[in-house]
């Protein structure tokens, strides 16, 4: 009986830890290529998202583009923030393990150049 209770406590503890875990959000600081406008970038983003969704761990990834409305210059030429999020860190890890050899990775540089990023944990 003690083993059964200990096993139940262990399972419940692991479940509670997963329930409290946040989701990964990767934020890139980017500059649009000279020939690219906002509308063209949005279309490009849809194409990239479709390719990225085929990468292992990318099926449930979501992406957003943030264009500044009122922001101070950061000195690095940031035109936009490109934000990708995953439901959990497992999918994020699978995605980045498979990404370098993907069609989505081959598209990099066609629309923008990114010069910095940070991985955040979103807590809901």
Tab-separated table of C-alpha atoms in Angstrom:
chain	number	residue	atom	x	y	z
A	1	UNK	CA	0.000	0.000	0.000
A	2	UNK	CA	2.844	2.392	0.838
A	3	UNK	CA	4.365	1.784	-2.606
A	4	UNK	CA	1.050	2.577	-4.283
A	5	UNK	CA	0.720	5.837	-2.336
A	6	UNK	CA	4.334	6.780	-3.100
A	7	UNK	CA	3.770	6.107	-6.807
A	8	UNK	CA	0.581	8.185	-6.807
A	9	UNK	CA	2.359	11.079	-5.090
A	10	UNK	CA	5.195	10.893	-7.640
A	11	UNK	CA	2.782	10.946	-10.604
A	12	UNK	CA	0.775	13.816	-9.132
A	13	UNK	CA	3.967	15.787	-8.443
A	14	UNK	CA	5.155	15.390	-12.019
A	15	UNK	CA	1.731	16.363	-13.351
A	16	UNK	CA	1.648	19.448	-11.136
A	17	UNK	CA	5.126	20.495	-12.296
A	18	UNK	CA	4.059	20.243	-15.945
A	19	UNK	CA	0.879	22.174	-15.255
A	20	UNK	CA	2.883	25.010	-13.693
A	21	UNK	CA	5.541	25.099	-16.437
A	22	UNK	CA	5.371	28.046	-18.773
A	23	UNK	CA	5.622	27.988	-22.536
A	24	UNK	CA	8.671	29.080	-24.547
A	25	UNK	CA	8.570	32.346	-26.464
A	26	UNK	CA	11.504	33.174	-28.748
A	27	UNK	CA	11.788	36.887	-29.566
A	28	UNK	CA	13.995	38.006	-32.467
A	29	UNK	CA	15.077	41.609	-33.173
A	30	UNK	CA	15.108	42.032	-36.952
A	31	UNK	CA	15.633	44.501	-39.749
A	32	UNK	CA	13.660	44.224	-42.995
A	33	UNK	CA	15.581	43.901	-46.247
A	34	UNK	CA	15.498	47.095	-48.324
A	35	UNK	CA	13.066	45.770	-50.939
A	36	UNK	CA	10.660	44.409	-48.325
A	37	UNK	CA	7.602	46.323	-47.100
A	38	UNK	CA	5.323	45.414	-44.206
A	39	UNK	CA	2.688	43.752	-46.424
A	40	UNK	CA	5.310	41.705	-48.252
A	41	UNK	CA	6.850	40.687	-44.950
A	42	UNK	CA	3.486	39.499	-43.660
A	43	UNK	CA	3.042	37.331	-46.764
A	44	UNK	CA	6.576	35.985	-46.410
A	45	UNK	CA	5.852	35.192	-42.765
A	46	UNK	CA	2.852	33.066	-43.759
A	47	UNK	CA	5.041	31.102	-46.182
A	48	UNK	CA	7.758	30.631	-43.561
A	49	UNK	CA	5.167	29.584	-40.943
A	50	UNK	CA	3.817	26.929	-43.307
A	51	UNK	CA	7.323	25.532	-43.844
A	52	UNK	CA	8.118	25.741	-40.116
A	53	UNK	CA	4.938	23.857	-39.217
A	54	UNK	CA	6.334	20.831	-41.075
A	55	UNK	CA	9.477	20.761	-38.914
A	56	UNK	CA	9.348	18.280	-36.048
A	57	UNK	CA	7.988	20.184	-33.021
A	58	UNK	CA	6.670	23.012	-35.231
A	59	UNK	CA	3.091	21.861	-35.808
A	60	UNK	CA	1.666	23.927	-32.929
A	61	UNK	CA	4.172	26.796	-33.121
A	62	UNK	CA	2.655	30.260	-33.548
A	63	UNK	CA	4.395	33.360	-34.885
A	64	UNK	CA	3.643	37.062	-34.673
A	65	UNK	CA	5.300	40.187	-35.985
A	66	UNK	CA	5.417	43.352	-33.886
A	67	UNK	CA	6.028	46.609	-35.733
A	68	UNK	CA	6.924	49.608	-33.518
A	69	UNK	CA	4.409	52.408	-33.248
A	70	UNK	CA	6.142	54.520	-30.618
A	71	UNK	CA	9.523	53.175	-29.563
A	72	UNK	CA	12.977	54.553	-28.974
A	73	UNK	CA	15.686	53.523	-31.426
A	74	UNK	CA	17.771	50.690	-30.028
A	75	UNK	CA	20.863	51.533	-32.086
A	76	UNK	CA	20.860	48.193	-33.898
A	77	UNK	CA	18.371	48.939	-36.657
A	78	UNK	CA	15.444	46.973	-35.252
A	79	UNK	CA	12.455	47.347	-37.590
A	80	UNK	CA	10.374	44.618	-35.961
A	81	UNK	CA	10.181	41.879	-33.373
A	82	UNK	CA	9.530	38.400	-34.743
A	83	UNK	CA	8.004	36.282	-32.010
A	84	UNK	CA	7.522	32.515	-32.122
A	85	UNK	CA	5.911	30.488	-29.353
A	86	UNK	CA	5.383	26.808	-28.649
A	87	UNK	CA	2.989	25.062	-26.270
A	88	UNK	CA	5.876	23.540	-24.296
A	89	UNK	CA	9.654	23.279	-24.092
A	90	UNK	CA	9.606	19.722	-25.469
A	91	UNK	CA	8.246	20.937	-28.823
A	92	UNK	CA	10.648	23.888	-28.756
A	93	UNK	CA	13.615	21.524	-28.310
A	94	UNK	CA	12.431	19.178	-31.056
A	95	UNK	CA	11.968	22.146	-33.381
A	96	UNK	CA	15.437	23.592	-32.873
A	97	UNK	CA	17.067	20.173	-33.166
A	98	UNK	CA	15.450	19.655	-36.596
A	99	UNK	CA	15.374	23.274	-37.835
A	100	UNK	CA	18.894	23.673	-39.319
A	101	UNK	CA	18.182	21.100	-42.045
A	102	UNK	CA	14.634	22.309	-42.791
A	103	UNK	CA	13.066	24.177	-45.707
A	104	UNK	CA	12.158	26.944	-43.239
A	105	UNK	CA	15.838	27.434	-42.344
A	106	UNK	CA	16.710	27.654	-46.037
A	107	UNK	CA	14.359	30.661	-46.296
A	108	UNK	CA	16.313	32.724	-43.760
A	109	UNK	CA	17.597	36.057	-45.010
A	110	UNK	CA	15.067	36.364	-47.844
A	111	UNK	CA	13.000	39.036	-46.092
A	112	UNK	CA	14.868	40.227	-43.027
A	113	UNK	CA	18.069	39.984	-41.050
A	114	UNK	CA	17.853	39.248	-37.357
A	115	UNK	CA	20.591	40.509	-35.064
A	116	UNK	CA	19.627	39.247	-31.660
A	117	UNK	CA	17.186	37.050	-29.847
A	118	UNK	CA	16.095	35.962	-26.417
A	119	UNK	CA	14.172	32.968	-25.154
A	120	UNK	CA	11.477	33.810	-22.623
A	121	UNK	CA	9.154	31.686	-20.529
A	122	UNK	CA	5.533	32.839	-20.697
A	123	UNK	CA	3.512	32.079	-17.577
A	124	UNK	CA	-0.243	32.003	-18.021
